PDB file of C-alpha atoms and ligand atoms in Angstrom:
ATOM      1  CA  MET A  30       5.040 -21.606 -16.950  1.00 52.00           C
ATOM      2  CA  SER A  31       2.874 -21.325 -13.912  1.00 54.00           C
ATOM      3  CA  GLN A  32       1.661 -24.315 -11.900  1.00 59.00           C
ATOM      4  CA  ALA A  33      -1.385 -24.258  -9.694  1.00 54.00           C
ATOM      5  CA  SER A  34      -0.324 -25.040  -6.102  1.00 62.00           C
ATOM      6  CA  THR A  35      -2.022 -25.630  -2.974  1.00 68.00           C
ATOM      7  CA  PRO A  36      -1.876 -22.354  -1.163  1.00 75.00           C
ATOM      8  CA  GLU A  37      -0.104 -22.329   2.100  1.00 92.00           C
ATOM      9  CA  LEU A  38      -2.679 -21.073   4.324  1.00 95.00           C
ATOM     10  CA  ILE A  39      -1.520 -19.946   7.808  1.00 97.00           C
ATOM     11  CA  ASP A  40      -2.776 -18.317  10.732  1.00 96.00           C
ATOM     12  CA  ILE A  41      -1.418 -14.997  11.965  1.00 97.00           C
ATOM     13  CA  GLN A  42      -2.605 -14.159  15.553  1.00 95.00           C
ATOM     14  CA  GLY A  43      -5.953 -15.679  14.686  1.00 96.00           C
ATOM     15  CA  LEU A  44      -6.306 -14.078  11.213  1.00 97.00           C
ATOM     16  CA  PRO A  45      -6.134 -16.467   8.030  1.00 97.00           C
ATOM     17  CA  ALA A  46      -3.294 -15.453   5.620  1.00 98.00           C
ATOM     18  CA  VAL A  47      -1.537 -17.024   2.660  1.00 98.00           C
ATOM     19  CA  ARG A  48       2.348 -17.561   2.432  1.00 97.00           C
ATOM     20  CA  LEU A  49       3.854 -17.296  -1.097  1.00 97.00           C
ATOM     21  CA  ARG A  50       7.350 -18.954  -1.560  1.00 96.00           C
ATOM     22  CA  ALA A  51       8.989 -18.581  -4.833  1.00 96.00           C
ATOM     23  CA  ARG A  52      11.547 -21.177  -6.088  1.00 95.00           C
ATOM     24  CA  ASP A  53      14.449 -19.036  -5.567  1.00 96.00           C
ATOM     25  CA  GLY A  54      13.420 -18.417  -1.932  1.00 96.00           C
ATOM     26  CA  ALA A  55      11.765 -15.118  -2.086  1.00 97.00           C
ATOM     27  CA  GLN A  56       8.606 -14.948   0.037  1.00 96.00           C
ATOM     28  CA  ALA A  57       5.556 -12.912   0.830  1.00 97.00           C
ATOM     29  CA  THR A  58       2.720 -13.183   3.347  1.00 98.00           C
ATOM     30  CA  VAL A  59      -0.687 -11.797   2.601  1.00 98.00           C
ATOM     31  CA  LEU A  60      -3.439 -11.434   5.279  1.00 98.00           C
ATOM     32  CA  LEU A  61      -6.828 -12.211   3.687  1.00 98.00           C
ATOM     33  CA  GLN A  62      -8.404  -9.415   5.724  1.00 98.00           C
ATOM     34  CA  GLY A  63      -7.769  -6.357   3.521  1.00 98.00           C
ATOM     35  CA  ALA A  64      -5.527  -8.438   1.142  1.00 98.00           C
ATOM     36  CA  GLN A  65      -2.819  -6.812   3.368  1.00 98.00           C
ATOM     37  CA  VAL A  66       0.667  -7.849   2.567  1.00 98.00           C
ATOM     38  CA  LEU A  67       2.519  -8.212   5.857  1.00 98.00           C
ATOM     39  CA  SER A  68       5.923  -9.590   5.133  1.00 98.00           C
ATOM     40  CA  TRP A  69       8.162  -9.517   1.987  1.00 98.00           C
ATOM     41  CA  THR A  70      11.642 -11.125   1.955  1.00 98.00           C
ATOM     42  CA  PRO A  71      13.396 -10.935  -1.286  1.00 98.00           C
ATOM     43  CA  ALA A  72      15.532 -14.140  -2.323  1.00 96.00           C
ATOM     44  CA  GLY A  73      18.549 -14.354   0.033  1.00 94.00           C
ATOM     45  CA  GLY A  74      17.615 -11.099   1.792  1.00 96.00           C
ATOM     46  CA  PRO A  75      16.050  -9.726   4.905  1.00 98.00           C
ATOM     47  CA  GLU A  76      12.566  -8.431   5.533  1.00 98.00           C
ATOM     48  CA  ARG A  77      11.880  -5.308   3.689  1.00 98.00           C
ATOM     49  CA  LEU A  78       8.273  -4.236   5.142  1.00 98.00           C
ATOM     50  CA  TYR A  79       7.617  -2.777   8.427  1.00 98.00           C
ATOM     51  CA  VAL A  80       5.025  -4.240  10.795  1.00 98.00           C
ATOM     52  CA  SER A  81       4.428  -2.722  14.192  1.00 98.00           C
ATOM     53  CA  GLU A  82       5.000  -5.440  16.922  1.00 97.00           C
ATOM     54  CA  GLN A  83       2.206  -3.669  18.861  1.00 97.00           C
ATOM     55  CA  SER A  84      -0.259  -4.375  15.974  1.00 97.00           C
ATOM     56  CA  ALA A  85      -3.730  -5.368  17.162  1.00 92.00           C
ATOM     57  CA  TYR A  86      -4.627  -8.395  14.963  1.00 96.00           C
ATOM     58  CA  THR A  87      -8.401  -7.663  15.172  1.00 96.00           C
ATOM     59  CA  GLU A  88     -11.038  -8.677  12.790  1.00 96.00           C
ATOM     60  CA  GLY A  89     -12.295  -5.606  10.887  1.00 96.00           C
ATOM     61  CA  GLN A  90      -9.146  -3.550  11.702  1.00 95.00           C
ATOM     62  CA  PRO A  91      -6.108  -3.162   9.525  1.00 96.00           C
ATOM     63  CA  VAL A  92      -2.732  -4.187  10.928  1.00 98.00           C
ATOM     64  CA  ARG A  93      -0.265  -1.400  11.571  1.00 98.00           C
ATOM     65  CA  GLY A  94       2.123  -1.997   8.753  1.00 98.00           C
ATOM     66  CA  GLY A  95       2.749  -4.082   5.586  1.00 98.00           C
ATOM     67  CA  VAL A  96       0.724  -2.713   2.690  1.00 98.00           C
ATOM     68  CA  PRO A  97      -2.963  -1.712   3.547  1.00 98.00           C
ATOM     69  CA  VAL A  98      -5.048  -1.400   0.449  1.00 98.00           C
ATOM     70  CA  ILE A  99      -6.860   2.059   0.475  1.00 98.00           C
ATOM     71  CA  PHE A 100     -10.173   2.088  -1.492  1.00 98.00           C
ATOM     72  CA  PRO A 101     -12.546   3.828  -2.467  1.00 98.00           C
ATOM     73  CA  GLN A 102     -11.424   7.076  -0.365  1.00 98.00           C
ATOM     74  CA  PHE A 103      -7.989   8.377   0.688  1.00 98.00           C
ATOM     75  CA  GLU A 104      -7.807   9.357   4.262  1.00 97.00           C
ATOM     76  CA  LYS A 105     -10.748  11.875   5.120  1.00 96.00           C
ATOM     77  CA  ARG A 106     -11.328  13.201   1.707  1.00 96.00           C
ATOM     78  CA  GLY A 107     -14.828  12.070   1.284  1.00 96.00           C
ATOM     79  CA  PRO A 108     -17.795  10.895   3.396  1.00 96.00           C
ATOM     80  CA  LEU A 109     -16.638   7.390   4.074  1.00 97.00           C
ATOM     81  CA  GLN A 110     -14.536   6.010   6.923  1.00 96.00           C
ATOM     82  CA  ARG A 111     -10.879   7.049   6.963  1.00 97.00           C
ATOM     83  CA  HIS A 112      -9.046   5.456   4.201  1.00 98.00           C
ATOM     84  CA  GLY A 113     -12.143   3.648   2.801  1.00 98.00           C
ATOM     85  CA  PHE A 114     -13.439   0.104   3.765  1.00 98.00           C
ATOM     86  CA  ALA A 115     -11.294  -2.294   1.559  1.00 98.00           C
ATOM     87  CA  ARG A 116      -8.552  -2.691   4.249  1.00 98.00           C
ATOM     88  CA  ASN A 117     -10.958  -3.763   6.791  1.00 97.00           C
ATOM     89  CA  LYS A 118     -12.881  -6.436   4.797  1.00 98.00           C
ATOM     90  CA  PRO A 119     -12.248 -10.215   4.401  1.00 98.00           C
ATOM     91  CA  TRP A 120     -11.024 -10.740   0.835  1.00 98.00           C
ATOM     92  CA  THR A 121     -11.392 -14.053  -0.966  1.00 98.00           C
ATOM     93  CA  LEU A 122      -8.276 -16.010  -2.183  1.00 97.00           C
ATOM     94  CA  LEU A 123      -9.136 -16.672  -5.959  1.00 97.00           C
ATOM     95  CA  ARG A 124      -5.751 -18.545  -6.690  1.00 95.00           C
ATOM     96  CA  SER A 125      -2.242 -19.034  -5.799  1.00 95.00           C
ATOM     97  CA  GLU A 126       0.453 -20.357  -8.261  1.00 95.00           C
ATOM     98  CA  VAL A 127       4.153 -20.881  -8.237  1.00 96.00           C
ATOM     99  CA  GLY A 128       5.817 -20.233 -11.585  1.00 95.00           C
ATOM    100  CA  ARG A 129       9.255 -20.432 -12.862  1.00 94.00           C
ATOM    101  CA  ASP A 130      10.322 -16.902 -11.723  1.00 95.00           C
ATOM    102  CA  ASP A 131       7.704 -16.110  -9.020  1.00 96.00           C
ATOM    103  CA  ALA A 132       4.796 -17.184  -6.701  1.00 97.00           C
ATOM    104  CA  LEU A 133       1.698 -15.261  -6.916  1.00 97.00           C
ATOM    105  CA  ALA A 134      -1.746 -15.181  -5.253  1.00 97.00           C
ATOM    106  CA  VAL A 135      -4.901 -13.197  -6.483  1.00 98.00           C
ATOM    107  CA  LEU A 136      -7.215 -11.981  -3.836  1.00 98.00           C
ATOM    108  CA  ARG A 137     -10.754 -10.540  -4.674  1.00 98.00           C
ATOM    109  CA  LEU A 138     -13.427  -8.345  -2.713  1.00 98.00           C
ATOM    110  CA  CYS A 139     -16.830  -7.431  -4.269  1.00 98.00           C
ATOM    111  CA  ASP A 140     -19.387  -5.210  -2.940  1.00 98.00           C
ATOM    112  CA  ASP A 141     -21.808  -6.508  -0.344  1.00 98.00           C
ATOM    113  CA  GLU A 142     -24.784  -5.154   1.731  1.00 98.00           C
ATOM    114  CA  ALA A 143     -22.322  -3.341   4.165  1.00 97.00           C
ATOM    115  CA  THR A 144     -20.362  -1.636   1.432  1.00 98.00           C
ATOM    116  CA  ARG A 145     -23.406  -0.726  -0.534  1.00 98.00           C
ATOM    117  CA  ALA A 146     -24.965   0.942   2.461  1.00 98.00           C
ATOM    118  CA  ALA A 147     -21.862   3.242   2.781  1.00 97.00           C
ATOM    119  CA  TRP A 148     -21.123   3.408  -1.065  1.00 98.00           C
ATOM    120  CA  PRO A 149     -23.896   2.499  -3.298  1.00 98.00           C
ATOM    121  CA  HIS A 150     -22.018   0.909  -6.161  1.00 98.00           C
ATOM    122  CA  ALA A 151     -21.328  -2.582  -7.498  1.00 98.00           C
ATOM    123  CA  PHE A 152     -17.582  -3.269  -7.958  1.00 98.00           C
ATOM    124  CA  ALA A 153     -14.832  -5.977  -7.770  1.00 98.00           C
ATOM    125  CA  LEU A 154     -11.300  -5.416  -6.705  1.00 98.00           C
ATOM    126  CA  GLU A 155      -8.512  -7.730  -7.338  1.00 98.00           C
ATOM    127  CA  LEU A 156      -4.922  -7.683  -5.763  1.00 98.00           C
ATOM    128  CA  THR A 157      -2.330  -9.626  -7.542  1.00 98.00           C
ATOM    129  CA  VAL A 158       0.709 -10.261  -5.354  1.00 98.00           C
ATOM    130  CA  ALA A 159       3.751 -11.670  -7.156  1.00 98.00           C
ATOM    131  CA  VAL A 160       7.089 -12.260  -5.453  1.00 97.00           C
ATOM    132  CA  GLY A 161      10.387 -13.619  -6.891  1.00 97.00           C
ATOM    133  CA  GLY A 162      14.219 -12.697  -6.984  1.00 97.00           C
ATOM    134  CA  GLY A 163      14.453  -9.113  -5.685  1.00 98.00           C
ATOM    135  CA  ARG A 164      10.750  -7.988  -6.565  1.00 98.00           C
ATOM    136  CA  LEU A 165       7.607  -7.693  -5.109  1.00 98.00           C
ATOM    137  CA  ASP A 166       4.729  -6.758  -7.514  1.00 98.00           C
ATOM    138  CA  LEU A 167       1.328  -5.562  -6.322  1.00 99.00           C
ATOM    139  CA  GLU A 168      -1.352  -4.949  -8.863  1.00 98.00           C
ATOM    140  CA  LEU A 169      -4.670  -3.531  -7.887  1.00 99.00           C
ATOM    141  CA  GLU A 170      -7.716  -3.850 -10.450  1.00 98.00           C
ATOM    142  CA  VAL A 171     -11.096  -2.175 -10.039  1.00 99.00           C
ATOM    143  CA  GLU A 172     -14.036  -3.078 -12.017  1.00 98.00           C
ATOM    144  CA  HIS A 173     -17.494  -1.402 -12.159  1.00 98.00           C
ATOM    145  CA  THR A 174     -19.607  -4.438 -11.967  1.00 98.00           C
ATOM    146  CA  GLY A 175     -22.938  -2.734 -12.123  1.00 98.00           C
ATOM    147  CA  PRO A 176     -25.520  -3.163 -14.923  1.00 98.00           C
ATOM    148  CA  ALA A 177     -25.195  -0.928 -18.033  1.00 98.00           C
ATOM    149  CA  ASP A 178     -27.599   1.723 -16.766  1.00 98.00           C
ATOM    150  CA  ALA A 179     -25.981   1.974 -13.329  1.00 98.00           C
ATOM    151  CA  GLU A 180     -24.355   5.382 -12.279  1.00 97.00           C
ATOM    152  CA  PRO A 181     -20.709   5.668 -12.887  1.00 98.00           C
ATOM    153  CA  PHE A 182     -18.466   5.771  -9.756  1.00 98.00           C
ATOM    154  CA  SER A 183     -15.198   7.479  -8.941  1.00 98.00           C
ATOM    155  CA  PHE A 184     -12.695   6.407  -6.338  1.00 98.00           C
ATOM    156  CA  MET A 185      -9.316   7.143  -4.938  1.00 98.00           C
ATOM    157  CA  ALA A 186      -6.953   4.240  -3.968  1.00 98.00           C
ATOM    158  CA  ALA A 187      -3.508   3.642  -2.565  1.00 98.00           C
ATOM    159  CA  LEU A 188      -1.152   0.922  -1.661  1.00 99.00           C
ATOM    160  CA  HIS A 189      -0.108   2.285   1.631  1.00 98.00           C
ATOM    161  CA  THR A 190       3.375   0.475   1.742  1.00 99.00           C
ATOM    162  CA  TYR A 191       5.330   0.613   5.011  1.00 99.00           C
ATOM    163  CA  LEU A 192       8.824   0.173   4.178  1.00 99.00           C
ATOM    164  CA  ARG A 193      11.194  -1.217   6.787  1.00 98.00           C
ATOM    165  CA  VAL A 194      14.356   1.105   7.204  1.00 98.00           C
ATOM    166  CA  ARG A 195      17.540   0.496   9.673  1.00 98.00           C
ATOM    167  CA  GLU A 196      17.190   4.286  10.770  1.00 98.00           C
ATOM    168  CA  VAL A 197      14.759   6.729   8.936  1.00 98.00           C
ATOM    169  CA  GLU A 198      17.048   9.595   9.435  1.00 98.00           C
ATOM    170  CA  GLU A 199      19.817   7.721   7.407  1.00 98.00           C
ATOM    171  CA  ALA A 200      17.430   7.106   4.450  1.00 98.00           C
ATOM    172  CA  ARG A 201      17.138   9.359   1.455  1.00 98.00           C
ATOM    173  CA  LEU A 202      14.182   9.245  -0.942  1.00 98.00           C
ATOM    174  CA  LYS A 203      15.195  10.059  -4.476  1.00 98.00           C
ATOM    175  CA  GLY A 204      13.148  10.920  -7.663  1.00 98.00           C
ATOM    176  CA  LEU A 205      10.524  13.475  -6.069  1.00 98.00           C
ATOM    177  CA  ARG A 206      12.563  16.822  -7.208  1.00 98.00           C
ATOM    178  CA  GLY A 207      10.340  19.275  -8.937  1.00 98.00           C
ATOM    179  CA  LEU A 208       6.904  17.617  -8.095  1.00 98.00           C
ATOM    180  CA  ASP A 209       4.372  19.655  -6.584  1.00 98.00           C
ATOM    181  CA  PHE A 210       3.351  18.388  -3.022  1.00 98.00           C
ATOM    182  CA  GLN A 211       0.739  19.070  -0.508  1.00 98.00           C
ATOM    183  CA  ASP A 212       2.069  19.179   3.121  1.00 98.00           C
ATOM    184  CA  CYS A 213      -0.830  17.546   5.086  1.00 97.00           C
ATOM    185  CA  THR A 214       0.830  18.504   8.384  1.00 97.00           C
ATOM    186  CA  ARG A 215      -0.131  22.163   7.512  1.00 97.00           C
ATOM    187  CA  PRO A 216      -3.673  21.996   6.309  1.00 93.00           C
ATOM    188  CA  GLY A 217      -4.494  24.705   3.979  1.00 93.00           C
ATOM    189  CA  SER A 218      -0.982  25.423   2.742  1.00 95.00           C
ATOM    190  CA  PRO A 219      -0.393  25.988  -0.825  1.00 97.00           C
ATOM    191  CA  LEU A 220       1.065  23.246  -3.065  1.00 97.00           C
ATOM    192  CA  GLN A 221       4.847  23.658  -3.381  1.00 97.00           C
ATOM    193  CA  PRO A 222       7.526  22.191  -5.629  1.00 98.00           C
ATOM    194  CA  GLU A 223       9.929  19.580  -3.857  1.00 98.00           C
ATOM    195  CA  PRO A 224      13.363  21.207  -3.975  1.00 98.00           C
ATOM    196  CA  SER A 225      15.311  18.285  -2.915  1.00 98.00           C
ATOM    197  CA  ALA A 226      16.986  15.488  -5.106  1.00 98.00           C
ATOM    198  CA  ALA A 227      17.211  13.283  -1.983  1.00 98.00           C
ATOM    199  CA  LEU A 228      14.402  13.826   0.645  1.00 98.00           C
ATOM    200  CA  ALA A 229      15.593  13.319   4.253  1.00 98.00           C
ATOM    201  CA  ILE A 230      13.155  12.738   7.002  1.00 98.00           C
ATOM    202  CA  GLY A 231      13.938  14.385  10.212  1.00 98.00           C
ATOM    203  CA  ASP A 232      10.502  15.370  11.431  1.00 98.00           C
ATOM    204  CA  GLU A 233       6.803  14.494  11.007  1.00 98.00           C
ATOM    205  CA  THR A 234       6.224  13.997   7.197  1.00 98.00           C
ATOM    206  CA  ASP A 235       2.790  13.702   5.677  1.00 98.00           C
ATOM    207  CA  ARG A 236       2.806  14.647   2.016  1.00 98.00           C
ATOM    208  CA  ILE A 237       1.122  13.960  -1.259  1.00 98.00           C
ATOM    209  CA  TYR A 238       3.287  14.399  -4.330  1.00 98.00           C
ATOM    210  CA  PHE A 239       1.144  14.699  -7.597  1.00 98.00           C
ATOM    211  CA  GLY A 240       2.108  13.542 -10.949  1.00 97.00           C
ATOM    212  CA  ALA A 241       5.058  11.354 -10.442  1.00 97.00           C
ATOM    213  CA  SER A 242       6.314   9.925 -13.692  1.00 92.00           C
ATOM    214  CA  GLN A 243       9.755   8.258 -12.734  1.00 95.00           C
ATOM    215  CA  PRO A 244      10.762   5.515 -10.373  1.00 98.00           C
ATOM    216  CA  LEU A 245      11.830   6.492  -6.858  1.00 98.00           C
ATOM    217  CA  VAL A 246      14.872   5.075  -5.104  1.00 98.00           C
ATOM    218  CA  LEU A 247      14.989   4.716  -1.190  1.00 98.00           C
ATOM    219  CA  GLU A 248      18.781   4.734  -0.330  1.00 98.00           C
ATOM    220  CA  GLU A 249      20.161   3.622   2.926  1.00 98.00           C
ATOM    221  CA  PRO A 250      23.795   3.520   3.713  1.00 98.00           C
ATOM    222  CA  HIS A 251      23.928  -0.311   3.286  1.00 97.00           C
ATOM    223  CA  ARG A 252      21.220  -1.010   0.639  1.00 97.00           C
ATOM    224  CA  GLY A 253      18.581   0.522  -1.731  1.00 98.00           C
ATOM    225  CA  LEU A 254      15.140  -0.079  -2.976  1.00 98.00           C
ATOM    226  CA  VAL A 255      13.573   1.035  -6.338  1.00 98.00           C
ATOM    227  CA  ILE A 256       9.974   1.741  -6.254  1.00 98.00           C
ATOM    228  CA  GLU A 257       8.182   1.811  -9.573  1.00 98.00           C
ATOM    229  CA  SER A 258       4.426   2.424 -10.122  1.00 98.00           C
ATOM    230  CA  GLN A 259       2.205   2.391 -13.082  1.00 98.00           C
ATOM    231  CA  GLN A 260      -1.005   4.118 -13.292  1.00 98.00           C
ATOM    232  CA  PHE A 261      -0.756   5.472  -9.817  1.00 98.00           C
ATOM    233  CA  PRO A 262       0.148   9.108 -10.428  1.00 98.00           C
ATOM    234  CA  ASP A 263       0.626  10.313  -6.898  1.00 98.00           C
ATOM    235  CA  VAL A 264       3.134   9.330  -4.030  1.00 98.00           C
ATOM    236  CA  VAL A 265       2.427   9.677  -0.373  1.00 98.00           C
ATOM    237  CA  VAL A 266       5.327  10.040   1.954  1.00 98.00           C
ATOM    238  CA  TRP A 267       4.373   9.622   5.634  1.00 98.00           C
ATOM    239  CA  ASN A 268       6.313   9.317   8.876  1.00 98.00           C
ATOM    240  CA  PRO A 269       4.455  10.115  12.133  1.00 98.00           C
ATOM    241  CA  TRP A 270       7.748  11.098  14.027  1.00 98.00           C
ATOM    242  CA  GLU A 271       8.094  10.938  17.712  1.00 98.00           C
ATOM    243  CA  ALA A 272       4.905  12.647  19.166  1.00 98.00           C
ATOM    244  CA  LYS A 273       2.111  11.191  16.971  1.00 98.00           C
ATOM    245  CA  CYS A 274       3.961   7.778  17.179  1.00 98.00           C
ATOM    246  CA  ALA A 275       3.713   7.839  20.914  1.00 98.00           C
ATOM    247  CA  ALA A 276       0.199   8.650  20.676  1.00 98.00           C
ATOM    248  CA  MET A 277      -0.646   5.634  18.451  1.00 97.00           C
ATOM    249  CA  ALA A 278      -1.624   2.465  20.540  1.00 97.00           C
ATOM    250  CA  ASP A 279      -0.411   0.159  17.925  1.00 97.00           C
ATOM    251  CA  MET A 280       3.200   1.550  17.569  1.00 98.00           C
ATOM    252  CA  PRO A 281       6.128   1.140  19.849  1.00 98.00           C
ATOM    253  CA  ALA A 282       7.677   4.513  20.993  1.00 97.00           C
ATOM    254  CA  LEU A 283      10.593   4.251  18.398  1.00 97.00           C
ATOM    255  CA  GLY A 284       8.615   2.471  15.743  1.00 98.00           C
ATOM    256  CA  PHE A 285       8.782   5.716  13.627  1.00 98.00           C
ATOM    257  CA  ARG A 286      12.589   5.251  13.300  1.00 98.00           C
ATOM    258  CA  ARG A 287      12.051   1.799  11.556  1.00 98.00           C
ATOM    259  CA  MET A 288       9.628   2.793   8.950  1.00 98.00           C
ATOM    260  CA  LEU A 289       8.907   5.000   5.993  1.00 99.00           C
ATOM    261  CA  CYS A 290       5.646   5.030   4.083  1.00 99.00           C
ATOM    262  CA  VAL A 291       6.042   5.445   0.374  1.00 98.00           C
ATOM    263  CA  GLU A 292       2.701   5.060  -1.060  1.00 98.00           C
ATOM    264  CA  ALA A 293       1.528   4.640  -4.759  1.00 98.00           C
ATOM    265  CA  ALA A 294      -1.775   6.432  -4.945  1.00 98.00           C
ATOM    266  CA  VAL A 295      -4.292   8.047  -7.130  1.00 98.00           C
ATOM    267  CA  ILE A 296      -5.767  10.939  -5.022  1.00 98.00           C
ATOM    268  CA  GLY A 297      -5.527  14.428  -7.085  1.00 97.00           C
ATOM    269  CA  GLU A 298      -7.745  13.048  -9.883  1.00 98.00           C
ATOM    270  CA  PRO A 299     -10.008  10.260  -8.724  1.00 98.00           C
ATOM    271  CA  VAL A 300     -10.594   7.527 -11.400  1.00 98.00           C
ATOM    272  CA  ALA A 301     -14.199   7.488 -12.809  1.00 98.00           C
ATOM    273  CA  LEU A 302     -15.490   4.124 -14.094  1.00 98.00           C
ATOM    274  CA  GLN A 303     -18.660   3.558 -16.204  1.00 98.00           C
ATOM    275  CA  PRO A 304     -20.459   0.097 -15.739  1.00 98.00           C
ATOM    276  CA  GLY A 305     -18.208  -2.603 -17.323  1.00 98.00           C
ATOM    277  CA  GLU A 306     -14.990  -0.515 -17.200  1.00 98.00           C
ATOM    278  CA  GLN A 307     -11.887  -1.521 -15.412  1.00 98.00           C
ATOM    279  CA  TRP A 308      -8.784   0.392 -14.178  1.00 98.00           C
ATOM    280  CA  TRP A 309      -5.586  -0.976 -12.748  1.00 98.00           C
ATOM    281  CA  GLY A 310      -2.464   0.380 -11.126  1.00 98.00           C
ATOM    282  CA  ARG A 311       0.689  -1.248  -9.934  1.00 98.00           C
ATOM    283  CA  GLN A 312       3.518  -0.635  -7.390  1.00 98.00           C
ATOM    284  CA  SER A 313       6.760  -2.802  -7.739  1.00 98.00           C
ATOM    285  CA  LEU A 314       9.539  -2.822  -5.251  1.00 98.00           C
ATOM    286  CA  VAL A 315      12.903  -3.989  -6.367  1.00 98.00           C
ATOM    287  CA  ALA A 316      15.613  -4.798  -3.810  1.00 98.00           C
ATOM    288  CA  ASP A 317      19.376  -4.400  -4.661  1.00 86.00           C
TER     289      ASP A 317
HETATM  290  O1  TA6 B 413      -1.124   8.042   4.124  1.00 72.49           O
HETATM  291  C1  TA6 B 413      -0.702   8.934   5.200  1.00 72.49           C
HETATM  292  C2  TA6 B 413      -1.867   8.990   6.242  1.00 72.49           C
HETATM  293  O2  TA6 B 413      -3.106   9.348   5.608  1.00 72.49           O
HETATM  294  C3  TA6 B 413      -1.359   9.794   7.335  1.00 72.49           C
HETATM  295  O3  TA6 B 413      -2.099  10.982   7.402  1.00 72.49           O
HETATM  296  C4  TA6 B 413      -1.435   8.953   8.548  1.00 72.49           C
HETATM  297  O4  TA6 B 413      -2.358   9.282   9.404  1.00 72.49           O
HETATM  298  C5  TA6 B 413      -1.533   7.420   7.945  1.00 72.49           C
HETATM  299  O5  TA6 B 413      -2.168   7.671   6.687  1.00 72.49           O
HETATM  300  C6  TA6 B 413      -2.070   6.398   8.693  1.00 72.49           C
HETATM  301  O6  TA6 B 413      -3.550   6.164   8.805  1.00 72.49           O
HETATM  302  P1  TA6 B 413      -4.313   5.230   9.694  1.00 72.49           P
HETATM  303  O7  TA6 B 413      -5.658   5.545   9.263  1.00 72.49           O
HETATM  304  O8  TA6 B 413      -3.836   3.978   9.228  1.00 72.49           O
HETATM  305  O9  TA6 B 413      -3.903   5.425  11.010  1.00 72.49           O
END
């Protein structure tokens, strides 16, 4: 049974955030700006998300790391700002509860004048963040809140999850073999099937895998992480590597060695919603 509890509101370098603590000690911290999860520590375990220590905590800018929410456009695949606007906007904390097995928070973002000027649609987004035991569950809901005679809209979305790794060259990502991927480091190159059962990262990597249907496993020599997703058919795997990382003002020179983005996404076939319709997608991280 869940109990409503007073959310623990904290300040992270001047930006408001909510800290979730489950009864078993698992914790997560969510910045209200962008509904960006910045920290996840499973019960009895260390931090599992990467956040750059050089991040600027600036109003209207996403922090470099954690889990930025990408909506309604992925990257530059459309007319909007890169990766859409949801990650830059202040979300509202709707509720926060501590249950028997987890602690959760629900955050909401609705259209406003600025979003309508860029993207003329009425929408409501809800991100539910639940933490408990070894799990972090992130569920994104999108609703078309326009009147019955409004135009349908379509969108792309992603949970742009920055996973913390001890040394990226030691990590292996399993579960992608056979999926067609687009190599975004080689624009215009044809889709190709992933040949490897255990993807190793040893160079700049920026790939979109389409049509994933099974959980992924990120293996490190000392631990593993299962990455499950529902209704997010695509997976983005990103590491900027040395040169791009050095060119990023908000990353330390060796930051690329401590992170790997494994993103649950819907990119290849954008979701279309009629007025009144809803969609949801979920990414779950399970630490062993
Ligand atoms: O998801 C991968 C990606 O689109 C990369 O191309 C990379 O640039 C990354 O996102 C970060 O984008 P950002 O706008 O947050 O700098």
